[in-house]
Coordinates of C-alpha atoms and ligand atoms in Angstrom, one line a residue:
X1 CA 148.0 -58.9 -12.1
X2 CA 147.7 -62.7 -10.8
X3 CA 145.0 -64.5 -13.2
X4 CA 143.8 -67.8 -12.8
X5 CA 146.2 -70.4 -12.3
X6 CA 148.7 -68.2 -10.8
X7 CA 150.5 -69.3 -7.4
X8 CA 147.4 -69.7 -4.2
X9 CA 148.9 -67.4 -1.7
X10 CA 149.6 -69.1 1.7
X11 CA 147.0 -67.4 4.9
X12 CA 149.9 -65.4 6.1
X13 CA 150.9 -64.2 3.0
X14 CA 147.8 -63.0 1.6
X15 CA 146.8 -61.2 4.7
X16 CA 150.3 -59.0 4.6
X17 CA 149.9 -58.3 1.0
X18 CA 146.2 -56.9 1.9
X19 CA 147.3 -55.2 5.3
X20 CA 150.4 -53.5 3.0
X21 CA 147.6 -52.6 0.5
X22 CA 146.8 -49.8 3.2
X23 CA 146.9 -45.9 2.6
X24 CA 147.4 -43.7 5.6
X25 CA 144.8 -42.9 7.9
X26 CA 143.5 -39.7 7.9
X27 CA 143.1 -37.8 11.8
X28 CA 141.3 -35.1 12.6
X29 CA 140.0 -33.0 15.7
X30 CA 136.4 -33.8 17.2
X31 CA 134.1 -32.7 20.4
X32 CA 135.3 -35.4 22.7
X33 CA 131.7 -36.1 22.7
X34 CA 131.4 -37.0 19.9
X35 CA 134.2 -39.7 20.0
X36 CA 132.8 -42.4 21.6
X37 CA 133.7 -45.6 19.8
X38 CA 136.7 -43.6 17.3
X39 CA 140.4 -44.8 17.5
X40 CA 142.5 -42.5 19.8
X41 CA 145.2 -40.6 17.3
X42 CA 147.0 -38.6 19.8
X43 CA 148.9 -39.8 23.4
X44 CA 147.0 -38.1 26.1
X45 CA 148.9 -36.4 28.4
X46 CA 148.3 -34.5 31.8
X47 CA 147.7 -30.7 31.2
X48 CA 147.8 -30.3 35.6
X49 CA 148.2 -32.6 38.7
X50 CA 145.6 -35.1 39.5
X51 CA 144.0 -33.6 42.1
X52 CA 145.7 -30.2 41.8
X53 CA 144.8 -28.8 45.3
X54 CA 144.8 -30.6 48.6
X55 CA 141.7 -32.4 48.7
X56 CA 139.6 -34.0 51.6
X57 CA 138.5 -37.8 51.3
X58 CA 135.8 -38.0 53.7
X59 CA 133.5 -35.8 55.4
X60 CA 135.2 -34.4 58.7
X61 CA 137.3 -31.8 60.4
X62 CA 140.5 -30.4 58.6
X63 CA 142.6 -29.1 61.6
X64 CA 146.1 -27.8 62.1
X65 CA 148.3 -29.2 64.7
X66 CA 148.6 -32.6 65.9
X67 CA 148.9 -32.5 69.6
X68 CA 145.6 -31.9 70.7
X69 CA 142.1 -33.1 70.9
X70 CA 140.1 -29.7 71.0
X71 CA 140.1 -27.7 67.8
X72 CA 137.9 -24.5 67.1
X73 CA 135.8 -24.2 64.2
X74 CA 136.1 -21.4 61.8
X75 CA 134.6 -22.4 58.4
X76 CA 132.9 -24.8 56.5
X77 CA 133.9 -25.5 53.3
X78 CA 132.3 -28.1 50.0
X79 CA 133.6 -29.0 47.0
X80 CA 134.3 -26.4 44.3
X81 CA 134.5 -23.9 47.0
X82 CA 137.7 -21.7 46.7
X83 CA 139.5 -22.1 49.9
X84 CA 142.4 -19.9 50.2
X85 CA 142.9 -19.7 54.2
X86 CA 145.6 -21.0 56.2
X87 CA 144.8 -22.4 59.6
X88 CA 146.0 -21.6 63.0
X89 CA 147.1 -24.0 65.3
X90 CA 143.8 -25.5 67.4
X91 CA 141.9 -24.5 64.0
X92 CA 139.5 -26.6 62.1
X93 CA 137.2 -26.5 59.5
X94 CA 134.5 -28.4 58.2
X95 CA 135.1 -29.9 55.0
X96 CA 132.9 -32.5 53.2
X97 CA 134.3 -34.9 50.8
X98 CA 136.2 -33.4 47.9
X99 CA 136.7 -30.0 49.3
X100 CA 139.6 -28.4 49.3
X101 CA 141.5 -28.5 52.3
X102 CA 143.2 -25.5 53.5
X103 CA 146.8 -25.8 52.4
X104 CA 148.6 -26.0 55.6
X105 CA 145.7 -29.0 56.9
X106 CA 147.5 -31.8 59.0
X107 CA 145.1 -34.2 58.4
X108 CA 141.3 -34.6 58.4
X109 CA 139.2 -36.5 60.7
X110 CA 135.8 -38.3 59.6
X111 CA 132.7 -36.7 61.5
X112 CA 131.9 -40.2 62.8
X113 CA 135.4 -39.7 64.9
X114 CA 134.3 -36.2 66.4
X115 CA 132.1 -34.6 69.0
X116 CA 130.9 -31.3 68.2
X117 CA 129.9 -28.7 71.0
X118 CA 129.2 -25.3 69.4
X119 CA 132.6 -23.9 67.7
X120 CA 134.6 -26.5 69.3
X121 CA 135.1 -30.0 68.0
X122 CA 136.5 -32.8 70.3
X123 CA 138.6 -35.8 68.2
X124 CA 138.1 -39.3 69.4
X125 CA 140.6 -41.2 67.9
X126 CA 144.5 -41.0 66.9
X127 CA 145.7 -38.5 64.8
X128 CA 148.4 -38.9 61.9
X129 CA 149.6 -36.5 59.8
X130 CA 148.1 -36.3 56.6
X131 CA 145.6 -38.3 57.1
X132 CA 142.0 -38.8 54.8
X133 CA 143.7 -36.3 52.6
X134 CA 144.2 -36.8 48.8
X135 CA 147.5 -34.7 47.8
X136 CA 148.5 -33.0 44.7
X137 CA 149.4 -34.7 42.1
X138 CA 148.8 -38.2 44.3
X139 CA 147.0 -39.9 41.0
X140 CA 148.3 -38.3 38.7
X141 CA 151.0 -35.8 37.8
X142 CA 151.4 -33.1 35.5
X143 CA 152.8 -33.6 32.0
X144 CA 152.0 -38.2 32.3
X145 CA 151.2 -39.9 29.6
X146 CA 147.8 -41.9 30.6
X147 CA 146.3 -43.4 27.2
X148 CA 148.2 -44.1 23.7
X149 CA 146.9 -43.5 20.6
X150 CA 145.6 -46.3 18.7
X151 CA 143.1 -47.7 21.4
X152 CA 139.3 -47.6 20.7
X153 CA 137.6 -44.9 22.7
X154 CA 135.3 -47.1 24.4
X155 CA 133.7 -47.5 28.1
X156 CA 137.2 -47.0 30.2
X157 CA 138.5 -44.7 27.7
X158 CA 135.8 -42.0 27.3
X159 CA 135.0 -42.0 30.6
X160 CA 138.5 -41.0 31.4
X161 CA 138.8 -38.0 28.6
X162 CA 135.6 -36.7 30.7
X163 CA 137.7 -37.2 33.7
X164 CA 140.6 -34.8 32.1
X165 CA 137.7 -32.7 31.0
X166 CA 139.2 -32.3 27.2
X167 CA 137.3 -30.3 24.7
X168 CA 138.6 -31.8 21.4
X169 CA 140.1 -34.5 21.0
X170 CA 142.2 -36.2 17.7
X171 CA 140.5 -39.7 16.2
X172 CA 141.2 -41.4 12.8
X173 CA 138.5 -41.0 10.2
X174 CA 136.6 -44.0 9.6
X175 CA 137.0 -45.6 6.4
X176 CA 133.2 -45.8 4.3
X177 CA 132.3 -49.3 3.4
X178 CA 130.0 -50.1 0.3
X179 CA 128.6 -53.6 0.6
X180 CA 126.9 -55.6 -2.1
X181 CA 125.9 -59.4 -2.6
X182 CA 125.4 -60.8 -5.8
X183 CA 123.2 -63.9 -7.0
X184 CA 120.1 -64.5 -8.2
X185 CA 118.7 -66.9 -5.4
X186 CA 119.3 -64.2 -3.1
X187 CA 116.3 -63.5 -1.2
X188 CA 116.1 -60.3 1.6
X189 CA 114.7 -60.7 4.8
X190 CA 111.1 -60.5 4.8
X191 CA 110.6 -62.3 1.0
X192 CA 108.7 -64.9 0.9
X193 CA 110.6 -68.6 0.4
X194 CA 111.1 -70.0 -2.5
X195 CA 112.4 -73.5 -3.0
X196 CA 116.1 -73.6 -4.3
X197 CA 116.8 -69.8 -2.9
X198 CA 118.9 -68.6 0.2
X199 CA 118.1 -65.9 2.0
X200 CA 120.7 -62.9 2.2
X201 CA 123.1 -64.0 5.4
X202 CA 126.6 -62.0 4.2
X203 CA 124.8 -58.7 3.5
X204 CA 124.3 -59.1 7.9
X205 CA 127.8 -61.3 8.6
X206 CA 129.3 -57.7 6.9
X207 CA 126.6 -55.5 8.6
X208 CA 127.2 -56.9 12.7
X209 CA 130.8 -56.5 12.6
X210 CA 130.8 -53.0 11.0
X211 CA 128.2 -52.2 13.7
X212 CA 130.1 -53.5 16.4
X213 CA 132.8 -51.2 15.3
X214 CA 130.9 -48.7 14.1
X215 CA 131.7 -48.0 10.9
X216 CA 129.7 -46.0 8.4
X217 CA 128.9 -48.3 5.6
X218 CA 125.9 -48.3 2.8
X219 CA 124.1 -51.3 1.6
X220 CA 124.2 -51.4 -2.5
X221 CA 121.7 -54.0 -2.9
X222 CA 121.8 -57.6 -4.2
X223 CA 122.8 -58.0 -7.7
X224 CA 121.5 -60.2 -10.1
X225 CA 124.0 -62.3 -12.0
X226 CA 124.7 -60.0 -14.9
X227 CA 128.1 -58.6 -16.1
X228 CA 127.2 -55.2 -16.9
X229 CA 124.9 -54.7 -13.9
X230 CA 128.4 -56.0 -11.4
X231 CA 130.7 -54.2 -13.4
X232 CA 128.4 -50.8 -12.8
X233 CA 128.1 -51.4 -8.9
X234 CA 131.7 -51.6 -9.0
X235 CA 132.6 -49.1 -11.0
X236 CA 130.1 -46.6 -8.8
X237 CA 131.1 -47.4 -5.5
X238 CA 135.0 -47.5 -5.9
X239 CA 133.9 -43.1 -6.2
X240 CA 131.9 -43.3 -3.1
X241 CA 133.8 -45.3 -0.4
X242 CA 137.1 -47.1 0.6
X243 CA 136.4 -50.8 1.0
X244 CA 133.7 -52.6 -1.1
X245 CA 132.8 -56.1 0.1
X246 CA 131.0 -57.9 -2.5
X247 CA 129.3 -61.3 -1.7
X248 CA 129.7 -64.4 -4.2
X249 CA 130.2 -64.8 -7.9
X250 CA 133.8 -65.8 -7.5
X251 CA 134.3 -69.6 -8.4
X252 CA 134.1 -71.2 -11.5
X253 CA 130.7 -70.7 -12.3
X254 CA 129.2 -69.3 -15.6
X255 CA 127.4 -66.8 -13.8
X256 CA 130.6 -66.1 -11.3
X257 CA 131.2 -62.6 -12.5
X258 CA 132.4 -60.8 -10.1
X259 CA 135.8 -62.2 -11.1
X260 CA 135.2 -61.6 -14.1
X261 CA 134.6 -58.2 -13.6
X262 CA 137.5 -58.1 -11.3
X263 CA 139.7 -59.8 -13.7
X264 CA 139.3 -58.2 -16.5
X265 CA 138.5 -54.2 -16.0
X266 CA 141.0 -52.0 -14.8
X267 CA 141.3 -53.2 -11.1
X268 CA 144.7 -54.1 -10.1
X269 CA 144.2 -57.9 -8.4
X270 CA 146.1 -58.2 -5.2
X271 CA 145.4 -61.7 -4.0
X272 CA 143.7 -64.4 -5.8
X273 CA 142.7 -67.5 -3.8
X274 CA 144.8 -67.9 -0.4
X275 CA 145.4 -71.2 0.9
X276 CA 142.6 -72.0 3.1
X277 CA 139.7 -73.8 4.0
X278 CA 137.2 -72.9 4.3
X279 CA 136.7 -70.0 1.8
X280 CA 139.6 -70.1 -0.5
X281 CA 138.1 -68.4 -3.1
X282 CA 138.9 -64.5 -2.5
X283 CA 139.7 -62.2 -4.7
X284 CA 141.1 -58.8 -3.4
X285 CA 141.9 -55.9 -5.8
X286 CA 142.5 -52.3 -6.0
X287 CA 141.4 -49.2 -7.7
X288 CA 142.9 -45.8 -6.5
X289 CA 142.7 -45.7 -3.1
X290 CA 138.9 -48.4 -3.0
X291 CA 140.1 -51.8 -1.2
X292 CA 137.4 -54.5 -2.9
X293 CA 137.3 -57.2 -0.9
X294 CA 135.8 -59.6 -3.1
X295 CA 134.5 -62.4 -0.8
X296 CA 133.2 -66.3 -1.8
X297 CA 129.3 -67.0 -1.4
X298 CA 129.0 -69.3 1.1
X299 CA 128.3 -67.9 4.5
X300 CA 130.8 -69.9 6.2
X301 CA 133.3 -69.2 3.7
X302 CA 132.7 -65.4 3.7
X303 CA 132.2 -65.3 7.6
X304 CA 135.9 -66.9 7.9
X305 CA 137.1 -64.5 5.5
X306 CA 135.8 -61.6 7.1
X307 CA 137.3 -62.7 10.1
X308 CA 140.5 -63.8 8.8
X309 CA 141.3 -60.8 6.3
X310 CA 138.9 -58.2 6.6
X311 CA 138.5 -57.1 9.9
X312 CA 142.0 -56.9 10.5
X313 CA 142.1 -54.7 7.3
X314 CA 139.2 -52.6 8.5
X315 CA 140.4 -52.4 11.4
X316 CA 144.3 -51.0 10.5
X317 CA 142.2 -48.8 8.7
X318 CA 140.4 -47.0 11.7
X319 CA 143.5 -46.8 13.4
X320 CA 143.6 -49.6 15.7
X321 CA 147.0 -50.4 17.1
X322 CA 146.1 -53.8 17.9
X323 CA 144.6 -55.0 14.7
X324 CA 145.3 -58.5 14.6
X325 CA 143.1 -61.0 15.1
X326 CA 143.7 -62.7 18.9
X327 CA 146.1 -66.4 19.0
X328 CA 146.5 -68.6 21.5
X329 CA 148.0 -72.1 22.2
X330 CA 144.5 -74.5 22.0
X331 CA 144.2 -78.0 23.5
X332 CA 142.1 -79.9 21.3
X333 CA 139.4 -81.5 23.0
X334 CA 137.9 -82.8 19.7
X335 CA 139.1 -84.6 16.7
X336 CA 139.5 -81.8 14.1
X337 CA 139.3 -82.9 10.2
X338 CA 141.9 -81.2 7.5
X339 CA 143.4 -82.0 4.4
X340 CA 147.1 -81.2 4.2
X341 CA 147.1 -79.0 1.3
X342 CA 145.7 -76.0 2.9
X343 CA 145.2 -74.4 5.8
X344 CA 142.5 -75.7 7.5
X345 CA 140.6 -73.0 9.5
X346 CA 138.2 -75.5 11.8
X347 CA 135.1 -73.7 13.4
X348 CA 135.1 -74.3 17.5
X349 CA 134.1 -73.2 20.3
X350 CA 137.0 -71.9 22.6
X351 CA 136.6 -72.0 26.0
X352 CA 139.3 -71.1 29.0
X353 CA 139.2 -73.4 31.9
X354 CA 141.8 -74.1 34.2
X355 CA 144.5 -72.0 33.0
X356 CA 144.1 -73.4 29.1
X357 CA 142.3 -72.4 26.1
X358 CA 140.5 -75.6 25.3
X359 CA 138.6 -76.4 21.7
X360 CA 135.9 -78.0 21.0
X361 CA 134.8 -79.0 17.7
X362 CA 130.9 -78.2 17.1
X363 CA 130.3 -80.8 14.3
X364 CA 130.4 -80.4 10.2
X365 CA 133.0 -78.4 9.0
X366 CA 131.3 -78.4 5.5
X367 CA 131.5 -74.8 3.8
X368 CA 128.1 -75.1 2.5
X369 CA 126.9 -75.7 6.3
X370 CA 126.5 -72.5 8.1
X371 CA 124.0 -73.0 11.4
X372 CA 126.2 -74.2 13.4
X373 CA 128.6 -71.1 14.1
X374 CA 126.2 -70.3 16.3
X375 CA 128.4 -72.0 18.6
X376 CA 131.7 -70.8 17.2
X377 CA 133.6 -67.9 18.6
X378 CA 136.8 -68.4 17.0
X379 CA 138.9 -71.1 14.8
X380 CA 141.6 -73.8 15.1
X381 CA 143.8 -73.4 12.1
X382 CA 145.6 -76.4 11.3
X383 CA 148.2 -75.4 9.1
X384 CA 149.4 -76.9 5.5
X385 CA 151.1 -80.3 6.0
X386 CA 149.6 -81.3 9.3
X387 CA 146.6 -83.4 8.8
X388 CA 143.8 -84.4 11.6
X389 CA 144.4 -83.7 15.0
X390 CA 142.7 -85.4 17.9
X391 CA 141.6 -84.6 20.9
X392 CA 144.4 -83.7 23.6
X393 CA 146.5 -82.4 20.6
X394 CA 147.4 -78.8 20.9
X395 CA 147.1 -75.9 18.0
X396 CA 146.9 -72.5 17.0
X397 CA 143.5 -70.8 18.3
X398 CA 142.3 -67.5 16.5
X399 CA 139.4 -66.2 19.1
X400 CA 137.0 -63.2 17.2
X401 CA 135.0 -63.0 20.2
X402 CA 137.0 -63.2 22.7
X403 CA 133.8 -61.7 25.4
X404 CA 132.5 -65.1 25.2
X405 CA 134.9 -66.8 26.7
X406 CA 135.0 -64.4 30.1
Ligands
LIG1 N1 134.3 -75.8 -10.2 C1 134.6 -75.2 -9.0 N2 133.5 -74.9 -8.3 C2 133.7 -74.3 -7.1 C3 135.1 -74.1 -6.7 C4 136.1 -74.4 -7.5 O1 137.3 -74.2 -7.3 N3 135.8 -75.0 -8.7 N4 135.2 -73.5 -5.4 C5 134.3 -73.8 -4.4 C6 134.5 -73.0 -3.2 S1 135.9 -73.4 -2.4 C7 133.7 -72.0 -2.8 S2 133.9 -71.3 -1.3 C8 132.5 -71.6 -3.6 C9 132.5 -70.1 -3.7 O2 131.6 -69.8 -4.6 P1 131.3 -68.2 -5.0 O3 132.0 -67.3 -4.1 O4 131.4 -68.1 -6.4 O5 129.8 -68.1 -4.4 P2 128.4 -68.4 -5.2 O6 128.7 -69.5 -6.2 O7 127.8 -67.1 -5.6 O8 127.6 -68.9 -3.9 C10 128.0 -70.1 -3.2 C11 126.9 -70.5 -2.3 O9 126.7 -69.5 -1.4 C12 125.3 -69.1 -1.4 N5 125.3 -67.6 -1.2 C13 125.8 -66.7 -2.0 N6 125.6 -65.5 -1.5 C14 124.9 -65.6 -0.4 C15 124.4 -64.7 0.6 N7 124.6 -63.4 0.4 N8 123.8 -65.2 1.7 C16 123.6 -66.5 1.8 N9 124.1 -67.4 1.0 C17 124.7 -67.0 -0.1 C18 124.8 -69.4 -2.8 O10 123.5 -69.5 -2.9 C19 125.6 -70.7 -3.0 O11 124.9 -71.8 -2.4 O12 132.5 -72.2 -4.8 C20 132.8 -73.6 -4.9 N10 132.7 -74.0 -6.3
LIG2 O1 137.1 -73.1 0.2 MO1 135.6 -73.5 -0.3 O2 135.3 -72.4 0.9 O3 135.9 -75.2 0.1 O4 134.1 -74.1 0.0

């Protein structure tokens, strides 16, 4: 167990340790409809050619030989129809996008190039073989590997499991999330004010980017600054889900007892304060197979957390291949504060213009200011040792919403 005083862990450091800190994630088989927004756990691969008959691109005359204008009409033919006649030479049928084209088809020709008399249709411009005719196998053949496990089934990816028309389909089980804040000057939505309180902004930090990834999680309620009543809500939820986020109560303060709590019951502490700013103050420990993800008061301080540690955590543990947070080189375009004995995680706004990912600061950098991440959509760490940067300097950029900058 690390107790106070014990070594700060460096950002890179403390976010292996918690991503190590991870059990296997559990697969299982679903209704492909029902998988929208899981993580893939299987490589999908081609059960049959893509298309796996000859098909017809246009609307238009399949016909069999290509030394002649005239052809004779003998069938029509849509999609889904079976077609399983071979044409003469001089033969053509009518096929409308889609359809399948009679195997032995030379090409097709769009309607708009034809002129039809009765049973006999006249082409009015050149012929070459194979032409407006999607082959077998031309997309896709059989036995290709076309998406790999570990990708969110999202808007391109679901789509294309309709497309391969699978029945059932192998995702990771989301991991359940319990979330509670602690204070007393917590106030929910809809309270009325009172002077001197805050009203609840990490119970929602927690709640949009579980959401967003849609994660089952429960909301434990705000709990008042009172051992027994922290140590209970712990010692509840680590039966019910996987990760527990708690909110404040992890400082120095009298009333700071979820550290207590953390410290001193059976929970096996894996970090204890990482070397950043802001939000040093985060306390990470683990009972059974529970993560708690105990996470410093201050919005700013939590939201930076949950950005730096969590969601890559939460994310590993949905299944996600790609669970690290997004870095790029940054051009400063703004003088950026730090103090060289911490990583100094500075709130921007990232933009890309002209090939380069340029940052802007968007004012106080104070952990007890919160309004203005409004603007923020991702961070310029300025790591241990450096010290202020200026504008036209260039740094490490970690973007968490990487949409606003398309
Ligand atoms: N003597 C020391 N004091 C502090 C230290 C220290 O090392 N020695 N560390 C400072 C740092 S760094 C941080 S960060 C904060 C972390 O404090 P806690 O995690 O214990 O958080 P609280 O004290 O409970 O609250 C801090 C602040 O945030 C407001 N808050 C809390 N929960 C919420 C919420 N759900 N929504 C909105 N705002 C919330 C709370 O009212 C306080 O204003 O400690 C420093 N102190
Ligand atoms: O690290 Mo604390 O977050 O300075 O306020």
């Amino acid at each position: 167990m690390i107790k106070e005083g014990g070594m700060m862990l460096k950002y890179e450091d403390a976010k292996d340790i918690i991503l190590n800190c991870f059990n296997e994630v559990k697969a299982k088989s679903i209704n492909v409809i029902k998988s929208f927004n899981y993580v893939l756990a299987e490589d999908i691969v081609t059960i049959r050619d893509y298309p796996d008959t000859k098909k017809s691109a246009v609307d238009g005359f399949a016909i069999k030989g290509l030394d002649r204008n005239s052809y004779r009409i003998v069938n029509t033919f849509s999609p889904g129809m079976q077609v399983d006649i071979n044409l003469g030479k001089g033969e053509a049928v009518f096929v409308m996008t889609g359809a399948v084209v009679p195997e032995n088809a030379d090409a097709v020709v769009r309607v708009e190039d034809c002129v039809i008399d009765g049973d006999i249709v006249t082409i009015n411009c050149n012929l070459t073989n194979g032409m407006n005719i999607n082959n077998i196998g031309e997309e896709v053949g059989i036995n290709q590997h076309v998406v790999t496990k570990g990708v969110l089934i999202n808007e391109r990816i679901f789509p294309i499991l309709c497309y391969l028309g699978l029945k059932e389909v192998k995702v990771y089980e989301k991991p359940k999330v319990g979330i509670f804040t602690t204070g007393n000057e917590i106030l929910e939505l809809g309270e009325d004010y009172r002077k001197g309180f805050v009203y609840n902004t990490n119970r929602y930090i927690a709640e949009c980017f579980l959401k967003k990834l849609e994660i089952p999680y429960e909301y434990y309620g705000n709990i008042i600054d009172d051992e027994n009543s922290v140590f209970n809500a712990f010692a509840e939820m680590t039966e019910k889900y996987d990760i527990i986020i708690s909110s404040g109560g992890i400082s120095m303060g009298k009333y700071d007892f979820v550290k207590k709590v953390l410290n001193d019951k059976k929970f096996d502490i894996v970090v204890n304060k990482t070397k950043i700013k802001p939000g040093s103050p985060l306390l990470v420990a683990r009972n059974n197979n529970c993560m708690i993800f105990g996470m410093p008061g201050y919005p700013a301080a939590f939201f930076t957390n949950f950005v730096l540690y969590l969601l890559p955590f939460i994310k590993k543990a949905c299944g996600f291949r790609d669970f690290e947070n997004k870095i790029v080189d940054v051009i400063l375009k703004d003088y950026m504060h730090s103090r060289k004995s911490s990583d100094y995680f500075n709130r921007a706004t990232i933009k890309y213009e002209n090939g380069n990912f340029l940052a802007y600061g968007v004012g106080s950098q104070k952990t007890s200011h919160f309004i203005n991440f409004a603007k923020v959509n991702g961070f310029v760490r300025i790591k241990e040792g450096v010290g202020d940067l200026k504008a036209g300097d260039k740094c490490e950029g970690l973007i968490f919403n990487f949409e606003s900058i398309l």
